């Protein structure tokens, strides 16, 4: 048996939709992208959705829609992938990284509150592994800090407090207090990259909750301008006979989704409830098998939240980094691919060069040093899951 870590789950349905798109005469942003946006908004319960070429682009465009830039500060977690943090640098704002709480994958919320200044213009919590963050806590933190907030555009004025901008790259389909993520934070970004739960090969989406006094259609138009050269007509609108004329409203960016990508997404969305259910079955199988092992696991399903079941994160109690790394190698020798989520952001060269040091993030480091992520994807059979469990226990020395 050979167990891959996270291969895409592609069926005839996706293949047929892509072939249809290719044969349709329209392959870039067009009817399929617009249809996927409508269906995602309906699924999540948001006013609209904007499909783009990645979650990274979605997060960056959200910060730009919010008017975040030089002179501003943005808070996010030290325990994530670089793409939670790099968009803050892209827009020219100051990146503020927060340590995790002890034995948690989430930011230490007391440290978040303490890091707020009169320059803070967004907080980016990360739904690690598909488990929603404590959004009630985050909203209470930004409500308590209202007096510090100095709005500098219409959306900021309408909110009257620091916006919560969730990195939901892992949590498409998850719920927090019965609301889908995407409809919980003020703005949210999703990833449809090949290794994520729901894929368009590359791709992502931005969503937001309605803001009193702000037109959702105006926000949508702003995303369109920002993601397509600042051009006031998209390529499809320009193909209407006689409609060649257009204007460039700003020297903006290029990160739109193509209809070929959207075709994959339309098929994935149809299958998604079943895919989420299968992930839940696999997680329950792992949970049951590992409950007596010397490991700490994440609770994906509680009264408060239903995770999207993106990652099966395991921490080896009392293990050193060397022991964790050896376990990864031993499992690889038995053809089980595992992974580590995440090497904290301050440990990477780019962030060291920005002045960050892992010494300031002891909890994130402890979280990382004994973490191993087991394979969790919807191509796995029960027999394969059992093989992963057997291999893991064997390599851990608890059989
Ligand atoms: C994958 C990922 C992203 C980036 O997604 P892309 O679609 O590749 O840009 C952002 N944040 C987290 C936590 C991720 O895992």
Short mmCIF file of C-alpha atoms and ligand atoms in Angstrom, two decimals:
data_model
loop_
_atom_site.label_atom_id
_atom_site.label_comp_id
_atom_site.label_asym_id
_atom_site.label_seq_id
_atom_site.Cartn_x
_atom_site.Cartn_y
_atom_site.Cartn_z
CA UNK A 1 0.00 0.00 0.00
CA UNK A 2 1.23 3.49 -0.84
CA UNK A 3 -0.53 6.40 0.87
CA UNK A 4 -0.19 9.85 -0.66
CA UNK A 5 -0.65 12.90 1.51
CA UNK A 6 -3.30 14.89 -0.32
CA UNK A 7 -4.01 14.00 -3.97
CA UNK A 8 -6.92 15.83 -5.65
CA UNK A 9 -10.27 14.01 -5.80
CA UNK A 10 -11.20 14.35 -9.48
CA UNK A 11 -14.00 12.33 -11.09
CA UNK A 12 -15.65 12.08 -14.50
CA UNK A 13 -17.94 14.93 -13.40
CA UNK A 14 -15.03 17.42 -13.15
CA UNK A 15 -13.49 16.05 -16.37
CA UNK A 16 -16.75 16.45 -18.30
CA UNK A 17 -17.34 19.98 -17.01
CA UNK A 18 -13.83 21.01 -18.06
CA UNK A 19 -14.31 19.48 -21.53
CA UNK A 20 -17.62 21.37 -21.84
CA UNK A 21 -15.89 24.63 -20.88
CA UNK A 22 -13.11 24.02 -23.41
CA UNK A 23 -15.63 23.30 -26.17
CA UNK A 24 -17.86 26.26 -25.28
CA UNK A 25 -15.75 28.90 -27.03
CA UNK A 26 -15.18 30.78 -23.73
CA UNK A 27 -12.25 29.68 -21.53
CA UNK A 28 -11.32 32.68 -19.38
CA UNK A 29 -13.50 34.57 -16.84
CA UNK A 30 -17.09 34.26 -18.06
CA UNK A 31 -20.38 32.48 -17.44
CA UNK A 32 -18.92 29.54 -15.47
CA UNK A 33 -16.96 31.78 -13.10
CA UNK A 34 -20.09 33.91 -12.50
CA UNK A 35 -22.16 30.76 -11.92
CA UNK A 36 -19.60 29.41 -9.43
CA UNK A 37 -19.64 32.77 -7.58
CA UNK A 38 -23.46 32.65 -7.32
CA UNK A 39 -23.44 29.07 -6.10
CA UNK A 40 -20.68 29.68 -3.54
CA UNK A 41 -22.54 32.74 -2.19
CA UNK A 42 -25.74 30.68 -1.91
CA UNK A 43 -23.90 27.81 -0.22
CA UNK A 44 -22.19 30.08 2.32
CA UNK A 45 -25.13 32.45 2.80
CA UNK A 46 -23.15 35.58 1.84
CA UNK A 47 -24.42 38.51 -0.27
CA UNK A 48 -21.86 37.72 -3.00
CA UNK A 49 -18.64 35.82 -3.67
CA UNK A 50 -15.70 36.79 -5.88
CA UNK A 51 -13.69 33.99 -7.48
CA UNK A 52 -10.00 34.71 -8.06
CA UNK A 53 -6.86 32.77 -8.95
CA UNK A 54 -5.81 32.06 -5.33
CA UNK A 55 -6.52 32.67 -1.66
CA UNK A 56 -3.39 34.79 -1.52
CA UNK A 57 -4.82 37.11 -4.18
CA UNK A 58 -8.20 37.09 -2.42
CA UNK A 59 -6.62 38.17 0.88
CA UNK A 60 -4.55 40.87 -0.82
CA UNK A 61 -7.58 42.22 -2.74
CA UNK A 62 -9.62 42.24 0.50
CA UNK A 63 -6.93 44.37 2.19
CA UNK A 64 -6.98 46.71 -0.82
CA UNK A 65 -10.81 46.96 -0.81
CA UNK A 66 -10.49 47.82 2.89
CA UNK A 67 -7.98 50.55 2.02
CA UNK A 68 -5.16 49.02 4.06
CA UNK A 69 -1.70 50.27 3.10
CA UNK A 70 1.49 52.02 4.20
CA UNK A 71 1.30 53.38 7.75
CA UNK A 72 -1.26 50.75 8.80
CA UNK A 73 -0.70 47.66 10.94
CA UNK A 74 -2.24 44.21 10.40
CA UNK A 75 -2.25 41.44 13.00
CA UNK A 76 -2.07 37.75 12.10
CA UNK A 77 -0.87 34.45 13.51
CA UNK A 78 2.75 33.31 13.65
CA UNK A 79 1.39 29.79 13.22
CA UNK A 80 0.32 29.59 9.59
CA UNK A 81 1.46 29.39 6.03
CA UNK A 82 3.29 32.44 4.62
CA UNK A 83 0.18 33.34 2.57
CA UNK A 84 -1.62 34.55 5.72
CA UNK A 85 1.10 37.16 6.19
CA UNK A 86 2.66 38.00 2.81
CA UNK A 87 -0.40 39.95 1.52
CA UNK A 88 0.08 42.37 4.43
CA UNK A 89 3.60 43.02 3.15
CA UNK A 90 2.31 43.27 -0.46
CA UNK A 91 -0.01 46.17 0.43
CA UNK A 92 2.80 47.95 2.29
CA UNK A 93 1.34 47.66 5.80
CA UNK A 94 3.30 46.64 8.91
CA UNK A 95 2.99 42.93 9.73
CA UNK A 96 2.32 42.11 13.40
CA UNK A 97 2.69 38.39 14.20
CA UNK A 98 1.09 36.94 17.34
CA UNK A 99 2.15 33.79 19.22
CA UNK A 100 -0.31 30.93 19.69
CA UNK A 101 -1.95 30.31 23.05
CA UNK A 102 -0.22 27.45 24.95
CA UNK A 103 -1.11 24.08 23.36
CA UNK A 104 -3.30 25.74 20.75
CA UNK A 105 -3.15 26.30 16.99
CA UNK A 106 -4.99 29.63 17.43
CA UNK A 107 -3.52 33.00 18.27
CA UNK A 108 -3.32 33.95 21.95
CA UNK A 109 -6.32 36.27 22.06
CA UNK A 110 -4.99 38.25 25.05
CA UNK A 111 -1.86 39.00 23.03
CA UNK A 112 -4.05 40.01 20.05
CA UNK A 113 -5.89 42.53 22.24
CA UNK A 114 -2.59 43.85 23.64
CA UNK A 115 -1.10 44.29 20.14
CA UNK A 116 -3.84 46.64 18.92
CA UNK A 117 -2.78 50.25 18.33
CA UNK A 118 -4.45 53.26 16.66
CA UNK A 119 -2.81 52.05 13.42
CA UNK A 120 -4.33 48.54 13.43
CA UNK A 121 -6.52 48.16 10.32
CA UNK A 122 -7.22 44.41 10.20
CA UNK A 123 -6.90 41.20 12.20
CA UNK A 124 -6.40 37.99 10.20
CA UNK A 125 -7.30 34.87 12.24
CA UNK A 126 -6.56 31.51 10.57
CA UNK A 127 -8.93 28.50 10.66
CA UNK A 128 -6.12 25.94 10.96
CA UNK A 129 -7.04 22.47 9.71
CA UNK A 130 -10.58 23.66 8.95
CA UNK A 131 -11.45 24.37 12.61
CA UNK A 132 -13.04 27.81 12.99
CA UNK A 133 -11.33 30.27 15.35
CA UNK A 134 -13.08 31.84 18.37
CA UNK A 135 -14.86 34.55 16.34
CA UNK A 136 -17.02 35.77 19.25
CA UNK A 137 -13.84 36.49 21.17
CA UNK A 138 -12.32 38.30 18.18
CA UNK A 139 -15.40 40.48 17.70
CA UNK A 140 -15.47 41.35 21.38
CA UNK A 141 -11.77 42.34 21.18
CA UNK A 142 -12.34 44.72 18.24
CA UNK A 143 -15.51 46.15 19.80
CA UNK A 144 -13.59 46.89 22.99
CA UNK A 145 -10.89 48.64 20.92
CA UNK A 146 -13.31 50.92 19.01
CA UNK A 147 -11.93 54.04 20.67
CA UNK A 148 -8.52 53.42 19.07
CA UNK A 149 -9.82 52.92 15.53
CA UNK A 150 -9.19 55.73 13.04
CA UNK A 151 -11.16 54.94 9.86
CA UNK A 152 -9.74 56.09 6.53
CA UNK A 153 -12.26 54.88 3.91
CA UNK A 154 -16.05 54.36 3.61
CA UNK A 155 -16.01 50.68 4.58
CA UNK A 156 -13.82 51.36 7.61
CA UNK A 157 -16.16 54.21 8.64
CA UNK A 158 -19.24 52.02 8.19
CA UNK A 159 -17.69 49.26 10.35
CA UNK A 160 -16.42 51.72 12.98
CA UNK A 161 -13.95 49.18 14.33
CA UNK A 162 -11.07 46.97 13.19
CA UNK A 163 -12.27 44.55 10.49
CA UNK A 164 -11.88 40.80 11.08
CA UNK A 165 -10.49 39.31 7.85
CA UNK A 166 -10.48 35.53 8.17
CA UNK A 167 -7.99 33.28 6.42
CA UNK A 168 -10.44 30.47 5.61
CA UNK A 169 -8.03 28.75 3.20
CA UNK A 170 -8.72 25.47 5.07
CA UNK A 171 -12.28 25.96 6.24
CA UNK A 172 -14.56 25.99 3.19
CA UNK A 173 -17.77 24.29 4.33
CA UNK A 174 -17.01 24.60 8.07
CA UNK A 175 -19.56 26.17 10.41
CA UNK A 176 -19.21 28.32 13.51
CA UNK A 177 -22.39 28.50 15.63
CA UNK A 178 -24.36 27.24 12.62
CA UNK A 179 -23.02 29.88 10.22
CA UNK A 180 -20.69 28.91 7.40
CA UNK A 181 -17.21 30.43 7.60
CA UNK A 182 -17.18 33.13 4.95
CA UNK A 183 -20.32 34.48 6.61
CA UNK A 184 -18.80 34.91 10.09
CA UNK A 185 -15.83 37.31 9.80
CA UNK A 186 -16.29 40.69 8.06
CA UNK A 187 -14.29 39.45 5.06
CA UNK A 188 -12.98 35.94 4.33
CA UNK A 189 -10.61 34.32 1.85
CA UNK A 190 -10.81 30.70 0.67
CA UNK A 191 -8.26 28.56 -1.17
CA UNK A 192 -9.11 26.14 -3.95
CA UNK A 193 -5.49 25.05 -4.44
CA UNK A 194 -4.93 21.42 -5.49
CA UNK A 195 -4.25 20.16 -1.94
CA UNK A 196 -7.27 21.84 -0.35
CA UNK A 197 -10.64 20.16 0.39
CA UNK A 198 -12.32 21.80 -2.56
CA UNK A 199 -10.20 22.47 -5.61
CA UNK A 200 -10.08 24.28 -8.93
CA UNK A 201 -6.36 23.30 -9.34
CA UNK A 202 -5.38 26.85 -8.39
CA UNK A 203 -8.04 29.27 -7.24
CA UNK A 204 -9.69 31.05 -4.39
CA UNK A 205 -12.58 33.24 -3.37
CA UNK A 206 -13.34 36.32 -1.30
CA UNK A 207 -16.60 36.76 0.59
CA UNK A 208 -17.97 39.28 3.06
CA UNK A 209 -20.90 39.91 5.36
CA UNK A 210 -23.23 42.75 4.48
CA UNK A 211 -22.06 46.01 6.06
CA UNK A 212 -24.80 48.46 7.06
CA UNK A 213 -24.62 51.48 4.73
CA UNK A 214 -22.36 49.80 2.12
CA UNK A 215 -23.63 48.50 -1.22
CA UNK A 216 -22.60 44.86 -1.79
CA UNK A 217 -22.67 45.45 -5.54
CA UNK A 218 -20.15 48.31 -5.12
CA UNK A 219 -17.80 46.02 -3.15
CA UNK A 220 -18.15 43.36 -5.87
CA UNK A 221 -17.33 45.95 -8.60
CA UNK A 222 -14.27 47.07 -6.66
CA UNK A 223 -12.99 43.47 -6.54
CA UNK A 224 -13.58 43.20 -10.31
CA UNK A 225 -11.58 46.37 -10.98
CA UNK A 226 -8.76 45.36 -8.64
CA UNK A 227 -8.45 41.84 -10.08
CA UNK A 228 -8.70 42.73 -13.78
CA UNK A 229 -6.32 45.60 -14.62
CA UNK A 230 -8.66 48.30 -13.29
CA UNK A 231 -10.63 47.84 -16.51
CA UNK A 232 -14.29 48.89 -16.29
CA UNK A 233 -15.50 46.04 -18.58
CA UNK A 234 -14.48 42.40 -18.41
CA UNK A 235 -13.45 40.49 -21.54
CA UNK A 236 -16.93 38.98 -21.98
CA UNK A 237 -18.65 42.38 -21.85
CA UNK A 238 -16.19 43.67 -24.45
CA UNK A 239 -17.10 40.95 -26.93
CA UNK A 240 -20.66 42.35 -27.31
CA UNK A 241 -20.87 43.77 -30.83
CA UNK A 242 -19.81 47.41 -30.93
CA UNK A 243 -18.81 47.43 -27.25
CA UNK A 244 -15.06 47.79 -27.75
CA UNK A 245 -14.64 50.90 -25.61
CA UNK A 246 -13.33 50.64 -22.06
CA UNK A 247 -11.60 52.74 -19.45
CA UNK A 248 -8.77 51.87 -17.03
CA UNK A 249 -9.72 53.20 -13.59
CA UNK A 250 -6.46 52.33 -11.81
CA UNK A 251 -3.11 50.63 -12.38
CA UNK A 252 -4.33 47.51 -10.65
CA UNK A 253 -3.70 43.75 -10.62
CA UNK A 254 -4.45 40.56 -12.60
CA UNK A 255 -5.71 37.64 -10.58
CA UNK A 256 -9.04 36.55 -12.11
CA UNK A 257 -10.34 32.98 -12.26
CA UNK A 258 -10.74 31.26 -15.65
CA UNK A 259 -13.88 29.39 -16.72
CA UNK A 260 -11.79 26.20 -16.99
CA UNK A 261 -10.99 26.46 -13.27
CA UNK A 262 -14.61 27.37 -12.49
CA UNK A 263 -15.77 24.26 -14.37
CA UNK A 264 -13.80 22.07 -11.93
CA UNK A 265 -15.30 24.06 -9.05
CA UNK A 266 -18.89 23.63 -10.26
CA UNK A 267 -18.43 19.86 -10.26
CA UNK A 268 -16.64 19.89 -6.89
CA UNK A 269 -19.43 21.96 -5.34
CA UNK A 270 -22.03 19.45 -6.46
CA UNK A 271 -20.03 16.67 -4.78
CA UNK A 272 -18.94 18.72 -1.76
CA UNK A 273 -21.48 17.64 0.88
CA UNK A 274 -20.46 14.02 0.24
CA UNK A 275 -16.77 14.91 0.37
CA UNK A 276 -17.22 16.66 3.74
CA UNK A 277 -19.09 13.63 5.07
CA UNK A 278 -16.31 11.29 4.00
CA UNK A 279 -13.73 13.48 5.74
CA UNK A 280 -15.84 13.29 8.89
CA UNK A 281 -15.91 9.47 8.70
CA UNK A 282 -12.13 9.30 8.33
CA UNK A 283 -11.58 11.72 11.23
CA UNK A 284 -13.86 9.65 13.47
CA UNK A 285 -11.89 6.53 12.53
CA UNK A 286 -8.60 8.24 13.42
CA UNK A 287 -10.03 9.72 16.65
CA UNK A 288 -11.30 6.34 17.81
CA UNK A 289 -8.03 4.55 16.99
CA UNK A 290 -5.76 7.16 18.60
CA UNK A 291 -7.71 7.89 21.76
CA UNK A 292 -5.43 5.76 23.97
CA UNK A 293 -2.16 6.85 22.34
CA UNK A 294 0.21 9.43 23.91
CA UNK A 295 -0.87 12.11 21.42
CA UNK A 296 -2.96 15.29 21.43
CA UNK A 297 -5.51 15.72 18.67
CA UNK A 298 -7.75 18.56 17.54
CA UNK A 299 -11.48 18.46 18.13
CA UNK A 300 -12.99 18.90 14.69
CA UNK A 301 -16.62 18.57 15.73
CA UNK A 302 -18.08 20.24 18.83
CA UNK A 303 -21.37 21.89 19.85
CA UNK A 304 -19.91 25.20 18.70
CA UNK A 305 -18.29 24.31 15.40
CA UNK A 306 -18.22 21.78 12.59
CA UNK A 307 -14.81 21.71 10.96
CA UNK A 308 -14.31 21.22 7.23
CA UNK A 309 -11.97 18.37 8.26
CA UNK A 310 -9.06 19.66 6.21
CA UNK A 311 -6.07 18.43 8.23
CA UNK A 312 -5.59 15.68 10.80
CA UNK A 313 -3.13 17.41 13.12
CA UNK A 314 -1.46 15.24 15.76
CA UNK A 315 0.99 16.28 18.49
CA UNK A 316 3.27 13.65 19.99
CA UNK A 317 3.17 14.23 23.74
CA UNK A 318 6.61 14.95 25.22
CA UNK A 319 8.39 14.25 21.90
CA UNK A 320 11.36 16.27 20.70
CA UNK A 321 11.66 17.63 17.18
CA UNK A 322 14.22 14.89 16.38
CA UNK A 323 11.78 12.18 17.50
CA UNK A 324 9.00 13.73 15.41
CA UNK A 325 11.27 13.91 12.34
CA UNK A 326 12.33 10.28 12.81
CA UNK A 327 8.69 9.22 12.95
CA UNK A 328 8.04 11.00 9.65
CA UNK A 329 10.96 9.12 8.09
CA UNK A 330 9.93 5.74 9.47
CA UNK A 331 6.39 6.23 8.15
CA UNK A 332 7.76 7.32 4.77
CA UNK A 333 9.79 4.07 4.62
CA UNK A 334 6.47 2.24 4.99
CA UNK A 335 5.00 4.34 2.18
CA UNK A 336 2.84 6.61 4.31
CA UNK A 337 3.27 10.27 3.43
CA UNK A 338 2.83 12.71 6.32
CA UNK A 339 3.46 16.41 6.69
CA UNK A 340 4.04 19.19 9.24
CA UNK A 341 1.63 22.12 9.67
CA UNK A 342 3.26 24.53 10.22
CA UNK A 343 6.85 25.59 10.55
CA UNK A 344 6.03 28.94 12.20
CA UNK A 345 6.28 32.01 9.95
CA UNK A 346 9.11 33.68 12.00
CA UNK A 347 11.38 30.65 11.26
CA UNK A 348 11.47 31.38 7.52
CA UNK A 349 14.30 33.45 6.01
CA UNK A 350 11.99 36.08 4.50
CA UNK A 351 10.46 36.84 7.90
CA UNK A 352 13.78 36.71 9.74
CA UNK A 353 14.88 39.35 7.22
CA UNK A 354 11.87 41.43 8.29
CA UNK A 355 13.15 41.29 11.87
CA UNK A 356 11.05 38.44 13.31
CA UNK A 357 12.63 35.85 15.61
CA UNK A 358 11.17 32.53 16.73
CA UNK A 359 12.48 33.32 20.24
CA UNK A 360 9.48 35.66 20.58
CA UNK A 361 7.02 32.84 19.71
CA UNK A 362 7.72 30.04 22.20
CA UNK A 363 4.21 28.56 22.09
CA UNK A 364 4.15 28.42 18.29
CA UNK A 365 7.54 26.70 18.39
CA UNK A 366 6.34 24.12 20.93
CA UNK A 367 3.23 23.51 18.84
CA UNK A 368 5.37 22.91 15.75
CA UNK A 369 8.22 20.80 17.15
CA UNK A 370 6.15 17.66 17.89
CA UNK A 371 3.42 18.06 15.26
CA UNK A 372 2.76 15.52 12.52
CA UNK A 373 -0.13 15.66 10.07
CA UNK A 374 -1.59 12.33 8.95
CA UNK A 375 -2.99 11.82 5.44
CA UNK A 376 -6.61 12.93 5.19
CA UNK A 377 -8.28 13.00 1.80
CA UNK A 378 -11.36 11.62 0.10
CA UNK A 379 -9.57 9.06 -2.07
CA UNK A 380 -8.66 7.07 1.07
CA UNK A 381 -10.48 3.78 1.63
CA UNK A 382 -11.20 2.50 5.16
CA UNK A 383 -8.49 -0.14 4.63
CA UNK A 384 -5.97 2.56 3.78
CA UNK A 385 -6.95 4.60 6.85
CA UNK A 386 -6.44 1.46 8.96
CA UNK A 387 -3.03 0.96 7.35
CA UNK A 388 -2.06 4.55 8.26
CA UNK A 389 -3.23 3.94 11.85
CA UNK A 390 -1.34 0.64 12.08
CA UNK A 391 1.83 2.20 10.63
CA UNK A 392 1.59 5.23 12.90
CA UNK A 393 1.16 3.10 16.05
CA UNK A 394 3.91 0.73 14.99
CA UNK A 395 6.37 3.59 14.37
CA UNK A 396 5.31 5.25 17.61
CA UNK A 397 6.06 1.99 19.46
CA UNK A 398 2.60 1.55 20.98
CA UNK A 399 1.55 -1.67 19.25
C1 LIG B 1 -3.08 27.21 1.10
C2 LIG B 1 -3.12 28.33 2.07
C3 LIG B 1 -3.19 29.67 1.66
C4 LIG B 1 -2.97 30.11 0.25
O1 LIG B 1 -3.81 29.57 -0.67
P1 LIG B 1 -3.49 29.80 -2.23
O2 LIG B 1 -4.81 29.51 -2.87
O3 LIG B 1 -2.42 28.83 -2.61
O4 LIG B 1 -3.07 31.20 -2.40
C5 LIG B 1 -3.39 30.65 2.62
N1 LIG B 1 -3.46 30.36 3.92
C6 LIG B 1 -3.34 29.08 4.36
C7 LIG B 1 -3.45 28.82 5.83
C8 LIG B 1 -3.15 28.03 3.45
O5 LIG B 1 -2.99 26.78 3.89
#
